[in-house]
Coordinates of C-alpha atoms and ligand atoms in Angstrom, one line a residue:
X1265 CA -21.3 3.3 0.7
X1266 CA -17.9 1.7 -0.7
X1267 CA -16.3 -1.0 1.6
X1268 CA -14.1 1.4 2.9
X1269 CA -16.5 3.5 4.5
X1270 CA -18.8 0.2 5.5
X1271 CA -15.1 -1.6 7.1
X1272 CA -14.8 1.7 9.1
X1273 CA -18.3 1.9 9.8
X1274 CA -18.2 -1.0 11.3
X1275 CA -15.5 -0.7 13.2
X1276 CA -16.4 2.4 15.1
X1277 CA -19.5 0.9 15.8
X1278 CA -17.9 -2.3 17.4
X1279 CA -15.4 -0.1 19.5
X1280 CA -18.8 1.6 21.1
X1281 CA -20.5 -2.0 21.4
X1282 CA -17.4 -2.9 23.3
X1283 CA -17.3 0.3 25.1
X1284 CA -20.5 0.9 26.4
X1285 CA -20.9 -2.7 27.7
X1286 CA -17.9 -2.7 29.9
X1287 CA -19.5 1.4 30.8
X1288 CA -22.2 -0.3 31.6
X1289 CA -21.0 -3.0 33.0
X1290 CA -18.2 -0.9 36.0
X1291 CA -21.0 1.1 36.4
X1292 CA -23.1 -1.3 37.9
X1293 CA -20.7 -2.5 40.0
X1294 CA -20.9 0.5 41.3
X1295 CA -24.2 0.6 42.1
X1296 CA -24.6 3.6 39.4
X1297 CA -28.6 2.4 38.2
X1298 CA -29.7 5.8 35.6
X1299 CA -25.2 5.2 34.1
X1300 CA -26.0 1.5 33.8
X1301 CA -28.9 0.9 31.8
X1302 CA -28.2 3.9 29.8
X1303 CA -25.2 2.3 28.2
X1304 CA -26.6 -1.1 28.3
X1305 CA -29.2 0.5 25.8
X1306 CA -26.1 2.0 23.8
X1307 CA -24.3 -0.9 23.8
X1308 CA -27.7 -4.0 23.0
X1309 CA -28.0 -0.9 20.0
X1310 CA -24.6 -0.8 18.3
X1311 CA -24.5 -4.9 18.7
X1312 CA -27.6 -4.7 16.7
X1313 CA -26.2 -3.1 14.4
X1314 CA -23.8 -4.1 13.8
X1315 CA -25.9 -7.0 11.8
X1316 CA -26.2 -4.5 9.8
X1317 CA -23.2 -3.4 8.5
X1318 CA -21.7 -7.2 9.0
X1319 CA -24.8 -7.7 6.1
X1320 CA -23.0 -5.3 4.2
X1321 CA -20.4 -5.9 3.7
X1322 CA -21.0 -9.7 2.9
X1323 CA -23.6 -8.5 0.2
X1324 CA -20.7 -5.5 -1.0
X1325 CA -19.2 -8.6 -1.6
X1326 CA -16.2 -7.9 1.1
X1327 CA -14.5 -11.1 1.1
X1328 CA -14.1 -11.9 4.9
X1329 CA -17.3 -11.7 5.3
X1330 CA -17.5 -15.1 6.7
X1331 CA -15.1 -14.1 9.7
X1332 CA -17.1 -11.3 11.7
X1333 CA -19.4 -14.4 10.9
X1334 CA -17.8 -16.6 12.8
X1335 CA -16.2 -14.9 15.0
X1336 CA -17.7 -11.3 15.9
X1337 CA -21.6 -12.7 15.4
X1338 CA -21.6 -15.9 18.0
X1339 CA -19.9 -12.9 20.3
X1340 CA -21.8 -10.7 19.9
X1341 CA -24.8 -13.0 20.3
X1342 CA -23.6 -14.5 23.5
X1343 CA -23.2 -10.9 25.1
X1344 CA -27.2 -9.5 23.9
X1345 CA -27.9 -13.4 25.3
X1346 CA -26.3 -12.9 28.5
X1347 CA -26.2 -9.2 29.4
X1348 CA -29.8 -9.1 28.5
X1349 CA -31.9 -11.2 30.4
X1350 CA -29.7 -10.5 32.7
X1351 CA -30.3 -7.0 33.3
X1352 CA -33.8 -7.0 32.7
X1353 CA -34.0 -10.0 36.1
X1354 CA -31.5 -7.0 38.0
X1355 CA -34.7 -5.3 39.1
X1356 CA -34.0 -4.5 42.3
X1357 CA -30.1 -4.1 42.9
X1358 CA -28.6 -3.5 39.5
X1359 CA -24.7 -4.9 40.5
X1360 CA -26.3 -8.4 39.9
X1361 CA -26.0 -7.5 36.2
X1362 CA -22.4 -6.5 36.1
X1363 CA -20.6 -9.8 35.2
X1364 CA -22.8 -9.9 32.9
X1365 CA -22.9 -6.8 31.3
X1366 CA -18.4 -6.8 32.1
X1367 CA -18.7 -10.5 29.4
X1368 CA -20.8 -8.6 27.4
X1369 CA -17.8 -6.3 27.1
X1370 CA -15.1 -9.3 27.0
X1371 CA -16.9 -11.0 24.2
X1372 CA -17.4 -7.7 21.8
X1373 CA -13.8 -6.9 22.5
X1374 CA -11.8 -9.3 22.3
X1375 CA -14.2 -10.0 18.9
X1376 CA -12.6 -6.6 18.0
X1377 CA -9.3 -7.7 18.8
X1378 CA -9.1 -11.1 16.3
X1379 CA -10.3 -9.1 13.8
X1380 CA -7.8 -5.9 14.2
X1381 CA -4.6 -8.7 15.9
X1382 CA -4.5 -11.6 14.5
X1383 CA -5.6 -10.2 10.7
X1384 CA -5.6 -13.5 8.1
X1385 CA -6.3 -16.6 7.7
X1386 CA -8.4 -16.4 10.8
X1387 CA -7.8 -19.7 13.0
X1388 CA -9.6 -22.2 15.6
X1389 CA -6.8 -20.8 17.8
X1390 CA -7.2 -17.7 17.5
X1391 CA -11.4 -18.4 18.2
X1392 CA -10.1 -20.4 21.3
X1393 CA -7.8 -17.8 23.2
X1394 CA -10.3 -15.4 21.8
X1395 CA -13.1 -17.4 24.1
X1396 CA -10.7 -17.9 27.1
X1397 CA -9.4 -14.3 27.4
X1398 CA -13.2 -14.1 28.0
X1399 CA -14.0 -16.9 30.1
X1400 CA -10.9 -15.2 32.2
X1401 CA -11.8 -11.8 32.1
X1402 CA -15.5 -13.2 33.4
X1403 CA -14.3 -15.8 36.0
X1404 CA -11.7 -13.0 37.4
X1405 CA -14.2 -9.8 37.2
X1406 CA -16.9 -12.5 39.1
X1407 CA -14.8 -13.3 42.0
X1408 CA -13.1 -9.7 42.7
X1409 CA -17.4 -8.4 42.2
X1410 CA -18.2 -10.9 44.7
X1411 CA -19.5 -13.9 43.5
X1412 CA -18.0 -17.6 43.5
X1413 CA -17.8 -19.6 39.8
X1414 CA -16.8 -23.4 41.1
X1415 CA -13.9 -24.7 40.6
X1416 CA -14.3 -26.6 37.6
X1417 CA -14.6 -23.4 35.9
X1418 CA -12.7 -21.7 37.0
X1419 CA -9.7 -24.6 36.9
X1420 CA -11.7 -25.2 33.3
X1421 CA -10.6 -21.6 32.3
X1422 CA -7.4 -21.6 32.8
X1423 CA -6.4 -24.9 31.0
X1424 CA -8.1 -23.7 28.4
X1425 CA -6.5 -20.1 27.9
X1426 CA -3.1 -22.2 28.6
X1427 CA -4.3 -23.7 25.5
X1428 CA -5.2 -21.2 23.3
X1429 CA -2.5 -19.5 23.8
X1430 CA 0.2 -21.3 22.6
X1431 CA -1.9 -23.0 20.0
X1432 CA -3.4 -19.4 18.7
X1433 CA -0.6 -17.2 19.4
X1434 CA 1.6 -19.0 16.4
X1435 CA 4.3 -20.0 19.6
X1436 CA 4.3 -23.8 18.2
X1437 CA 5.5 -22.8 14.9
X1438 CA 9.4 -23.1 14.9
X1439 CA 11.6 -20.4 13.3
X1440 CA 13.0 -21.2 9.3
X1441 CA 10.4 -21.7 8.2
X1442 CA 9.7 -20.2 5.7
X1443 CA 11.3 -20.6 2.5
X1444 CA 14.9 -17.9 2.5
X1445 CA 15.6 -15.2 -0.1
X1446 CA 19.1 -15.2 -1.1
X1447 CA 21.2 -12.2 0.9
X1448 CA 24.2 -10.5 -0.3
X1449 CA 26.7 -13.6 -2.1
X1450 CA 28.6 -13.2 -5.5
X1451 CA 26.0 -11.1 -7.8
X1452 CA 26.4 -11.2 -11.3
X1453 CA 28.5 -8.7 -13.1
X1454 CA 26.4 -8.3 -15.6
X1455 CA 26.1 -5.4 -18.3
X1456 CA 26.2 -3.6 -21.4
X1457 CA 29.0 -4.5 -23.3
X1458 CA 28.0 -1.2 -25.9
X1459 CA 29.6 2.0 -25.1
X1460 CA 26.6 4.5 -23.7
X1461 CA 24.8 7.2 -24.5
X1462 CA 24.1 8.9 -21.9
X1463 CA 26.3 9.2 -18.6
X1464 CA 25.2 10.0 -15.3
X1465 CA 27.0 10.1 -12.2
X1466 CA 24.9 10.3 -8.7
X1467 CA 26.7 10.3 -5.4
X1468 CA 24.4 9.8 -2.9
X1469 CA 25.2 12.4 0.4
X1470 CA 23.6 14.1 3.2
X1471 CA 23.0 17.8 2.6
X1472 CA 20.7 20.8 3.2
X1473 CA 18.4 21.4 1.4
X1474 CA 15.6 23.9 0.9
X1475 CA 11.6 23.4 1.4
X1476 CA 8.9 25.8 0.9
X1477 CA 11.1 28.0 2.4
X1478 CA 13.4 26.7 5.3
X1479 CA 16.2 24.3 5.1
X1480 CA 15.4 21.3 6.3
X1481 CA 18.4 18.1 6.7
X1482 CA 17.6 15.8 4.1
X1483 CA 20.3 13.0 2.0
X1484 CA 20.0 14.1 -1.5
X1485 CA 22.0 12.9 -5.2
X1486 CA 24.6 15.6 -6.0
X1487 CA 23.2 17.8 -2.9
X1488 CA 19.2 18.6 -4.7
X1489 CA 16.3 17.0 -3.8
X1490 CA 14.7 15.8 -6.2
X1491 CA 18.6 14.2 -7.5
X1492 CA 19.4 14.7 -11.8
X1493 CA 16.4 14.7 -13.8
X1494 CA 18.1 12.0 -15.9
X1495 CA 16.5 11.6 -19.5
X1496 CA 17.3 9.6 -22.7
X1497 CA 16.0 9.2 -26.2
X1498 CA 14.6 5.1 -26.9
X1499 CA 17.6 3.1 -27.8
X1500 CA 19.7 5.3 -26.2
X1501 CA 23.0 2.6 -23.4
X1502 CA 22.3 4.6 -20.4
X1503 CA 25.0 4.4 -17.5
X1504 CA 24.8 5.3 -14.0
X1505 CA 27.8 5.6 -11.8
X1506 CA 26.4 5.6 -8.6
X1507 CA 28.5 7.3 -5.6
X1508 CA 27.9 6.9 -1.6
X1509 CA 29.3 9.2 0.0
X1510 CA 27.9 9.3 3.7
X1511 CA 24.6 7.7 3.6
X1512 CA 25.4 5.1 6.5
X1513 CA 22.3 3.1 6.0
X1514 CA 23.5 2.3 2.6
X1515 CA 22.5 3.5 -0.9
X1516 CA 20.8 1.5 -4.4
X1517 CA 19.6 2.7 -7.1
X1518 CA 16.3 1.2 -8.0
X1519 CA 14.4 2.2 -11.6
X1520 CA 10.5 2.1 -10.3
X1521 CA 8.6 1.2 -13.1
X1522 CA 11.0 0.6 -15.1
X1523 CA 11.6 -3.1 -16.1
X1524 CA 14.9 -3.1 -15.9
X1525 CA 17.7 -6.6 -16.3
X1526 CA 17.6 -8.3 -12.5
X1527 CA 20.9 -7.4 -12.1
X1528 CA 19.9 -3.7 -12.4
X1529 CA 17.7 -4.2 -10.3
X1530 CA 19.2 -2.3 -7.0
X1531 CA 17.4 -3.9 -4.7
X1532 CA 20.0 -4.4 -1.9
X1533 CA 19.9 -8.3 -0.6
X1534 CA 18.7 -9.1 -3.7
X1535 CA 20.2 -8.2 -7.1
X1536 CA 23.0 -6.5 -5.1
X1537 CA 25.2 -5.1 -1.9
X1538 CA 23.4 -2.3 -0.5
X1539 CA 26.4 0.6 -1.3
X1540 CA 28.2 1.4 1.8
X1541 CA 30.0 5.1 2.6
X1542 CA 32.9 5.4 0.0
X1543 CA 32.0 2.8 -2.4
X1544 CA 30.1 3.0 -5.3
X1545 CA 27.8 0.9 -8.3
X1546 CA 27.9 0.9 -12.1
X1547 CA 23.9 0.7 -13.8
X1548 CA 24.4 0.4 -17.4
X1549 CA 20.8 -1.0 -19.5
X1550 CA 19.2 -0.2 -22.3
X1551 CA 16.5 2.8 -22.2
X1552 CA 13.6 0.8 -25.0
X1553 CA 10.5 1.8 -23.3
X1554 CA 9.9 5.3 -23.4
X1555 CA 7.8 7.1 -20.5
X1556 CA 8.2 8.5 -17.5
X1557 CA 9.8 6.7 -14.7
X1558 CA 11.6 7.4 -11.4
X1559 CA 15.0 6.5 -9.4
X1560 CA 15.1 5.9 -5.4
X1561 CA 17.1 4.3 -2.9
X1562 CA 16.0 0.5 -2.1
X1563 CA 18.5 0.9 1.2
X1564 CA 17.0 1.4 3.5
X1565 CA 14.0 2.5 1.4
X1566 CA 11.4 4.3 3.3
X1567 CA 13.3 7.0 5.4
X1568 CA 15.8 7.0 2.4
X1569 CA 13.6 8.2 0.1
X1570 CA 11.5 10.5 2.3
X1571 CA 14.8 11.9 2.7
X1572 CA 15.4 12.8 -0.4
X1573 CA 17.0 10.0 -2.3
X1574 CA 14.9 10.4 -6.2
X1575 CA 15.4 11.6 -9.2
X1576 CA 13.0 11.7 -12.5
X1577 CA 14.2 8.7 -15.7
X1578 CA 12.6 10.6 -18.4
X1579 CA 13.0 7.9 -21.9
X1580 CA 11.4 9.5 -24.8
X1581 CA 10.9 8.7 -28.2
X1582 CA 12.9 11.1 -29.9
X1583 CA 12.9 15.0 -29.4
X1584 CA 10.8 17.6 -27.8
X1585 CA 7.9 18.7 -28.8
X1586 CA 6.0 21.7 -27.1
X1587 CA 6.6 22.4 -23.4
X1588 CA 7.4 18.2 -21.7
X1589 CA 7.3 18.8 -17.7
X1590 CA 7.6 16.9 -15.3
X1591 CA 5.9 17.4 -11.9
X1592 CA 7.4 15.1 -9.0
X1593 CA 5.6 15.7 -6.0
X1594 CA 7.1 15.1 -2.5
X1595 CA 6.6 16.1 1.3
X1596 CA 10.3 16.8 2.9
X1597 CA 10.1 17.4 6.1
X1598 CA 6.4 17.5 6.5
X1599 CA 6.4 19.9 3.8
X1600 CA 6.1 20.2 -0.1
X1601 CA 8.5 20.4 -2.3
X1602 CA 8.2 22.9 -4.5
X1603 CA 7.2 22.3 -8.2
X1604 CA 8.5 23.7 -12.0
X1605 CA 6.8 27.1 -12.2
X1606 CA 5.5 27.3 -15.9
X1607 CA 5.6 31.1 -16.8
X1608 CA 4.4 32.5 -20.8
X1609 CA 3.3 29.5 -22.7
X1610 CA 2.2 30.5 -26.5
X1611 CA -1.3 29.6 -27.0
X1612 CA -1.7 26.5 -29.2
X1613 CA 1.8 24.3 -27.5
X1614 CA 1.2 21.1 -26.9
X1615 CA 1.9 20.0 -22.8
X1616 CA 2.7 17.4 -20.8
X1617 CA 2.4 17.6 -17.3
X1618 CA 4.5 14.0 -16.2
X1619 CA 3.0 13.5 -12.6
X1620 CA 5.2 11.9 -10.5
X1621 CA 4.1 10.8 -6.8
X1622 CA 7.0 9.8 -4.6
X1623 CA 5.6 9.9 -1.7
X1624 CA 4.4 7.2 -0.1
X1625 CA 0.4 8.2 0.5
X1626 CA -2.2 8.7 -2.8
X1627 CA -2.3 12.1 -3.5
X1628 CA -5.2 14.0 -6.2
X1629 CA -5.1 16.1 -9.1
X1630 CA -6.5 18.7 -10.7
X1631 CA -6.0 20.5 -13.8
X1632 CA -8.0 23.6 -13.8
X1633 CA -8.1 26.2 -16.9
X1634 CA -8.7 23.8 -19.7
X1635 CA -9.4 20.3 -21.1
X1636 CA -6.8 17.9 -21.4
X1637 CA -6.3 14.2 -21.6
X1638 CA -4.8 11.8 -20.3
X1639 CA -2.2 10.0 -22.5
X1640 CA -0.3 7.5 -20.5
X1641 CA -0.4 6.3 -17.1
X1642 CA 2.7 4.2 -15.1
X1643 CA 4.8 5.0 -18.5
X1644 CA 2.9 3.1 -20.9
X1645 CA 0.7 5.2 -23.5
X1646 CA -3.0 4.4 -23.9
X1647 CA -6.3 3.6 -25.7
X1648 CA -8.2 6.3 -27.4
X1649 CA -7.9 8.2 -24.6
X1650 CA -11.0 11.0 -24.4
X1651 CA -10.4 14.9 -23.4
X1652 CA -11.6 15.4 -20.0
X1653 CA -13.4 18.6 -17.9
X1654 CA -13.3 19.2 -14.3
X1655 CA -12.5 16.1 -13.8
X1656 CA -8.9 15.1 -11.0
X1657 CA -7.4 12.3 -11.0
X1658 CA -6.0 10.2 -7.6
X1659 CA -2.0 8.6 -8.2
X1660 CA -1.0 6.0 -6.4
X1661 CA 2.6 6.0 -4.4
X1662 CA 5.4 5.7 -6.9
X1663 CA 2.7 5.9 -10.0
X1664 CA 2.7 8.0 -12.9
X1665 CA 0.2 9.9 -14.7
X1666 CA 0.9 11.8 -18.3
X1667 CA -1.2 14.9 -19.0
X1668 CA -1.6 16.6 -22.6
X1669 CA -2.8 19.5 -23.9
X1670 CA -2.5 22.3 -25.6
X1671 CA -1.8 25.7 -24.0
X1672 CA -5.2 27.9 -24.4
X1673 CA -5.1 31.6 -23.7
X1674 CA -5.9 31.8 -20.6
X1675 CA -4.3 30.8 -17.4
X1676 CA -4.1 26.7 -16.7
X1677 CA -3.5 25.4 -13.6
X1678 CA -1.9 22.4 -11.8
X1679 CA -3.5 21.3 -7.6
X1680 CA -2.4 18.8 -5.9
X1681 CA -4.6 17.9 -3.2
X1682 CA -5.7 21.2 -3.2
X1683 CA -2.4 23.5 -3.1
X1684 CA -1.4 25.4 -7.0
X1685 CA 1.5 23.2 -7.8
X1686 CA 1.6 24.8 -11.6
X1687 CA 0.9 27.5 -13.1
X1688 CA 0.8 30.1 -16.8
X1689 CA -1.2 32.4 -14.6
X1690 CA -3.5 33.1 -12.0
X1691 CA -7.0 31.1 -11.8
X1692 CA -9.2 30.8 -9.5
X1693 CA -10.8 27.3 -9.9
X1694 CA -12.7 25.2 -7.2
X1695 CA -11.4 21.2 -7.5
X1696 CA -12.4 20.3 -4.2
X1697 CA -15.5 18.8 -5.7
X1698 CA -14.3 17.4 -8.9
X1699 CA -15.2 13.8 -9.5
X1700 CA -12.4 11.6 -9.7
X1701 CA -11.4 9.2 -13.5
X1702 CA -12.1 6.0 -12.8
X1703 CA -8.7 4.7 -15.0
X1704 CA -11.2 1.6 -15.9
X1705 CA -13.2 2.7 -17.9
X1706 CA -11.0 5.3 -19.3
X1707 CA -9.8 4.8 -23.2
X1708 CA -10.9 2.6 -25.7
X1709 CA -10.9 -0.9 -24.7
X1710 CA -8.9 -4.3 -26.1
X1711 CA -9.5 -7.3 -25.6
X1712 CA -7.4 -8.9 -22.6
X1713 CA -4.2 -11.2 -24.9
X1714 CA -4.6 -14.3 -22.2
X1715 CA -7.7 -16.7 -22.4
X1716 CA -6.2 -18.8 -19.6
X1717 CA -3.4 -18.6 -17.1
X1718 CA -0.9 -20.5 -15.9
X1719 CA 0.0 -20.0 -12.3
X1720 CA -2.6 -18.2 -10.0
X1721 CA -1.8 -16.3 -6.9
X1722 CA -3.7 -14.5 -4.0
X1723 CA -2.1 -11.7 -1.5
X1724 CA -4.9 -10.7 1.1
X1725 CA -3.3 -7.5 2.6
X1726 CA -3.8 -6.7 6.3
X1727 CA -2.8 -5.9 9.7
X1728 CA -1.7 -8.6 12.2
X1729 CA 0.8 -9.1 15.5
X1730 CA 3.7 -10.4 14.2
X1731 CA 5.9 -12.6 16.9
X1732 CA 8.4 -14.6 14.3
X1733 CA 11.2 -12.3 16.0
X1734 CA 11.9 -12.3 20.0
X1735 CA 10.3 -8.7 19.5
X1736 CA 6.3 -8.9 19.4
X1737 CA 5.8 -6.3 16.1
X1738 CA 2.2 -5.2 14.4
X1739 CA 3.0 -5.7 11.0
X1740 CA 1.8 -5.1 6.9
X1741 CA 1.2 -8.7 6.3
X1742 CA 0.5 -10.8 3.3
X1743 CA -1.5 -13.4 3.6
X1744 CA -0.7 -13.8 7.6
X1745 CA 2.5 -13.4 7.4
X1746 CA 5.6 -10.4 7.2
X1747 CA 8.6 -9.9 5.6
X1748 CA 10.9 -12.0 5.7
X1749 CA 9.1 -14.8 5.8
X1750 CA 6.1 -15.1 3.2
X1751 CA 7.0 -17.9 0.4
X1752 CA 8.0 -16.4 -2.3
X1753 CA 6.0 -16.1 -5.3
X1754 CA 7.5 -18.8 -8.3
X1755 CA 6.8 -18.8 -11.7
X1756 CA 8.3 -20.6 -14.9
X1757 CA 9.1 -18.7 -17.4
X1758 CA 7.1 -17.4 -19.9
X1759 CA 3.6 -18.3 -17.5
X1760 CA 1.3 -16.3 -17.6
X1761 CA 0.3 -15.4 -13.6
X1762 CA -3.0 -13.8 -12.7
X1763 CA -2.5 -12.1 -9.1
X1764 CA -5.8 -11.3 -7.1
X1765 CA -4.9 -8.1 -4.8
X1766 CA -7.7 -8.4 -1.2
X1767 CA -7.4 -6.1 1.2
X1768 CA -9.4 -6.9 4.1
X1769 CA -7.0 -3.7 6.7
X1770 CA -8.3 -0.5 7.0
X1771 CA -5.7 1.4 4.4
X1772 CA -4.9 2.1 1.5
X1773 CA -2.0 -0.7 0.3
X1774 CA -0.2 1.1 -3.1
X1775 CA 0.5 -2.4 -5.0
X1776 CA 4.2 -2.6 -6.9
X1777 CA 6.0 -5.3 -8.2
X1778 CA 9.7 -5.0 -10.2
X1779 CA 10.3 -6.3 -13.2
X1780 CA 6.7 -6.1 -15.1
X1781 CA 3.7 -4.3 -15.3
X1782 CA 0.9 -6.1 -14.8
X1783 CA -2.4 -6.0 -17.2
X1784 CA -5.5 -4.7 -14.9
X1785 CA -8.3 -7.6 -15.5
X1786 CA -11.2 -6.9 -12.9
X1787 CA -11.9 -4.8 -9.9
X1788 CA -14.3 -6.2 -7.7
X1789 CA -15.7 -8.3 -9.2
X1790 CA -16.4 -6.0 -12.5
X1791 CA -14.0 -7.0 -15.5
X1792 CA -11.9 -3.1 -16.9
X1793 CA -13.4 -1.5 -19.7
X1794 CA -11.0 0.8 -21.0
X1795 CA -7.7 0.6 -22.0
X1796 CA -5.8 -1.7 -21.2
X1797 CA -3.9 -0.5 -18.1
X1798 CA -0.9 -1.8 -17.4
X1799 CA 0.5 -0.6 -14.7
X1800 CA 3.5 -1.0 -12.0
X1801 CA 1.8 1.4 -9.3
X1802 CA -2.1 0.4 -7.8
X1803 CA -3.4 1.7 -4.8
X1804 CA -5.6 -1.8 -3.1
X1805 CA -8.4 -0.1 -1.0
X1806 CA -9.9 -1.8 2.0
X1807 CA -11.4 -4.0 1.4
X1808 CA -11.2 -3.8 -2.8
X1809 CA -9.9 -7.0 -5.2
X1810 CA -8.1 -6.2 -7.5
X1811 CA -7.3 -9.3 -10.6
X1812 CA -4.5 -8.4 -12.6
X1813 CA -1.8 -10.8 -14.6
X1814 CA 1.2 -10.5 -16.4
X1815 CA 3.9 -12.4 -18.5
X1816 CA 6.9 -13.7 -16.7
X1817 CA 9.1 -12.1 -19.2
X1818 CA 11.6 -10.9 -17.4
X1819 CA 14.0 -14.1 -15.2
X1820 CA 15.5 -12.9 -11.7
X1821 CA 14.0 -12.3 -8.1
X1822 CA 12.0 -9.9 -8.5
X1823 CA 10.5 -7.6 -4.5
X1824 CA 7.1 -7.6 -4.5
X1825 CA 5.9 -5.1 -2.0
X1826 CA 3.8 -2.1 -1.0
X1827 CA 5.3 0.9 -2.2
X1828 CA 3.6 2.4 1.1
X1829 CA 7.5 2.2 2.1
X1830 CA 6.8 2.2 5.4
X1831 CA 4.4 -0.7 5.0
X1832 CA 7.0 -2.3 3.3
X1833 CA 9.6 -1.9 6.0
X1834 CA 7.4 -3.1 8.2
X1835 CA 6.4 -6.7 7.1
X1836 CA 4.5 -6.1 3.8
X1837 CA 7.1 -7.0 1.2
X1838 CA 7.5 -10.8 0.0
X1839 CA 9.0 -11.8 -3.9
X1840 CA 8.2 -13.3 -7.3
X1841 CA 11.7 -15.8 -8.8
X1842 CA 11.5 -18.1 -10.9
X1843 CA 12.3 -21.6 -11.2
Ligands
C2O1162 CU1 9.6 2.3 -6.1 CU2 10.2 -1.5 -4.5 O1 10.0 -0.2 -5.4
CU1163 CU1 1.1 -0.7 2.4

């Protein structure tokens, strides 16, 4: 069982236990003896089963087992300890066990709430809040059922609850605690003086486009989704003029995975101001890295990219030989956009499929009908990639895989999540059961270029209530805080920096650092054994721990965020800055 499925199982069992205790309490209050006993038995079993899942999580190296042991386990023990004996003693009137069963329900529910709502890091205030909630709810239920707790107990419960509310919810933390990231003022207008080799103009505007046979409203560059494919040869100077016709939320161009100088990075409020309707902005940079990249707006990026403000950027080392096509996968208005249909390819022709995931969730790609190699990931060539047959690849949000093969005499087809998106003829193969390539073990290894790290950071990805603004929100958090309150990571130029990224939540977070590719060192304590993997987008699945490193060689202020853009907008964005 993976850590992710263990976590899911633990959550389901915890919900079941809480619901069964509460249901048992309600049933016994209503004097429905058999139902009450049945539910109590289920609750007891579920509570005991959590001992198994929590132990398994601890053994699987899940980082946060300690907090389960400190909060969930004692509350569950208390639940069993209080409700169990009471049940045994309630031989005559089952109603006598009601308060005990309800207490057990409150205890298990509050442990669950702490896990789901409070997030990381667990604090003494949160624990206190959980306990006082349980006490208060039990006192209230007891009164309602005609049991009379002593005054002292009731008053004590009120005092503890108030104290816990104040400390546990962070209401005592004043605003302005987090260091600020600079916002809209005087961005340097730096550019390259030389004449550009490639000039493009991208005009953003609302448009109606055809998605899978239906007309849908979109936001588009030059009235097409995806926008025009930008191509260059290594060494070219690229000049792209961005105009905004009528996108009210503003637009920018971010060169995803392309490590441009900071002032060309296209992050509104950080490297430039958003381009408003009627305005323009000129981007200029030298294309010095070959590979598959893409561009997208970074202004209101979740809705902007989803609505269609993106396109492909391909930088080739030289003239195209053979077939070289990009396959940017995107879902527009809930429908997959069509990919290029390639008809006849002469047998033996070298083919390169540049797969790009422009959605916010992982896609599964399966190339059927031929052996292939993964030549590059995230624009960087792999070392010694070996041929693969009947193997699927998972591409994270924002990620790119280049697949290469020589066209066989028989047709080939590319499936994305089981749907055929590219084919040279009819192929009927069931790809659903294929194993998935683990890039950490693919290709030929090479030593890590650094033996020590000047700076290290730990990022715990999580969910939690964010009360900094007047409206509380259920934010996606990093180290317990949400944008704009996450302290920036400060590095010095030349530092070798290591990130440990831990996912405490129940969902995948595709991590993306701007301006740098990171070298994968290890996942879940296992060192990477394949080709050096220089990534700009990688999935950190629930429970996983990734160690990655990079050299701080591109000064500026860089976004560092989850590329599930809804998560990024809901708090999961921080910044890397140079001192
Ligand atoms: Cu493609 Cu900041 O993102
Ligand atoms: Cu995320």
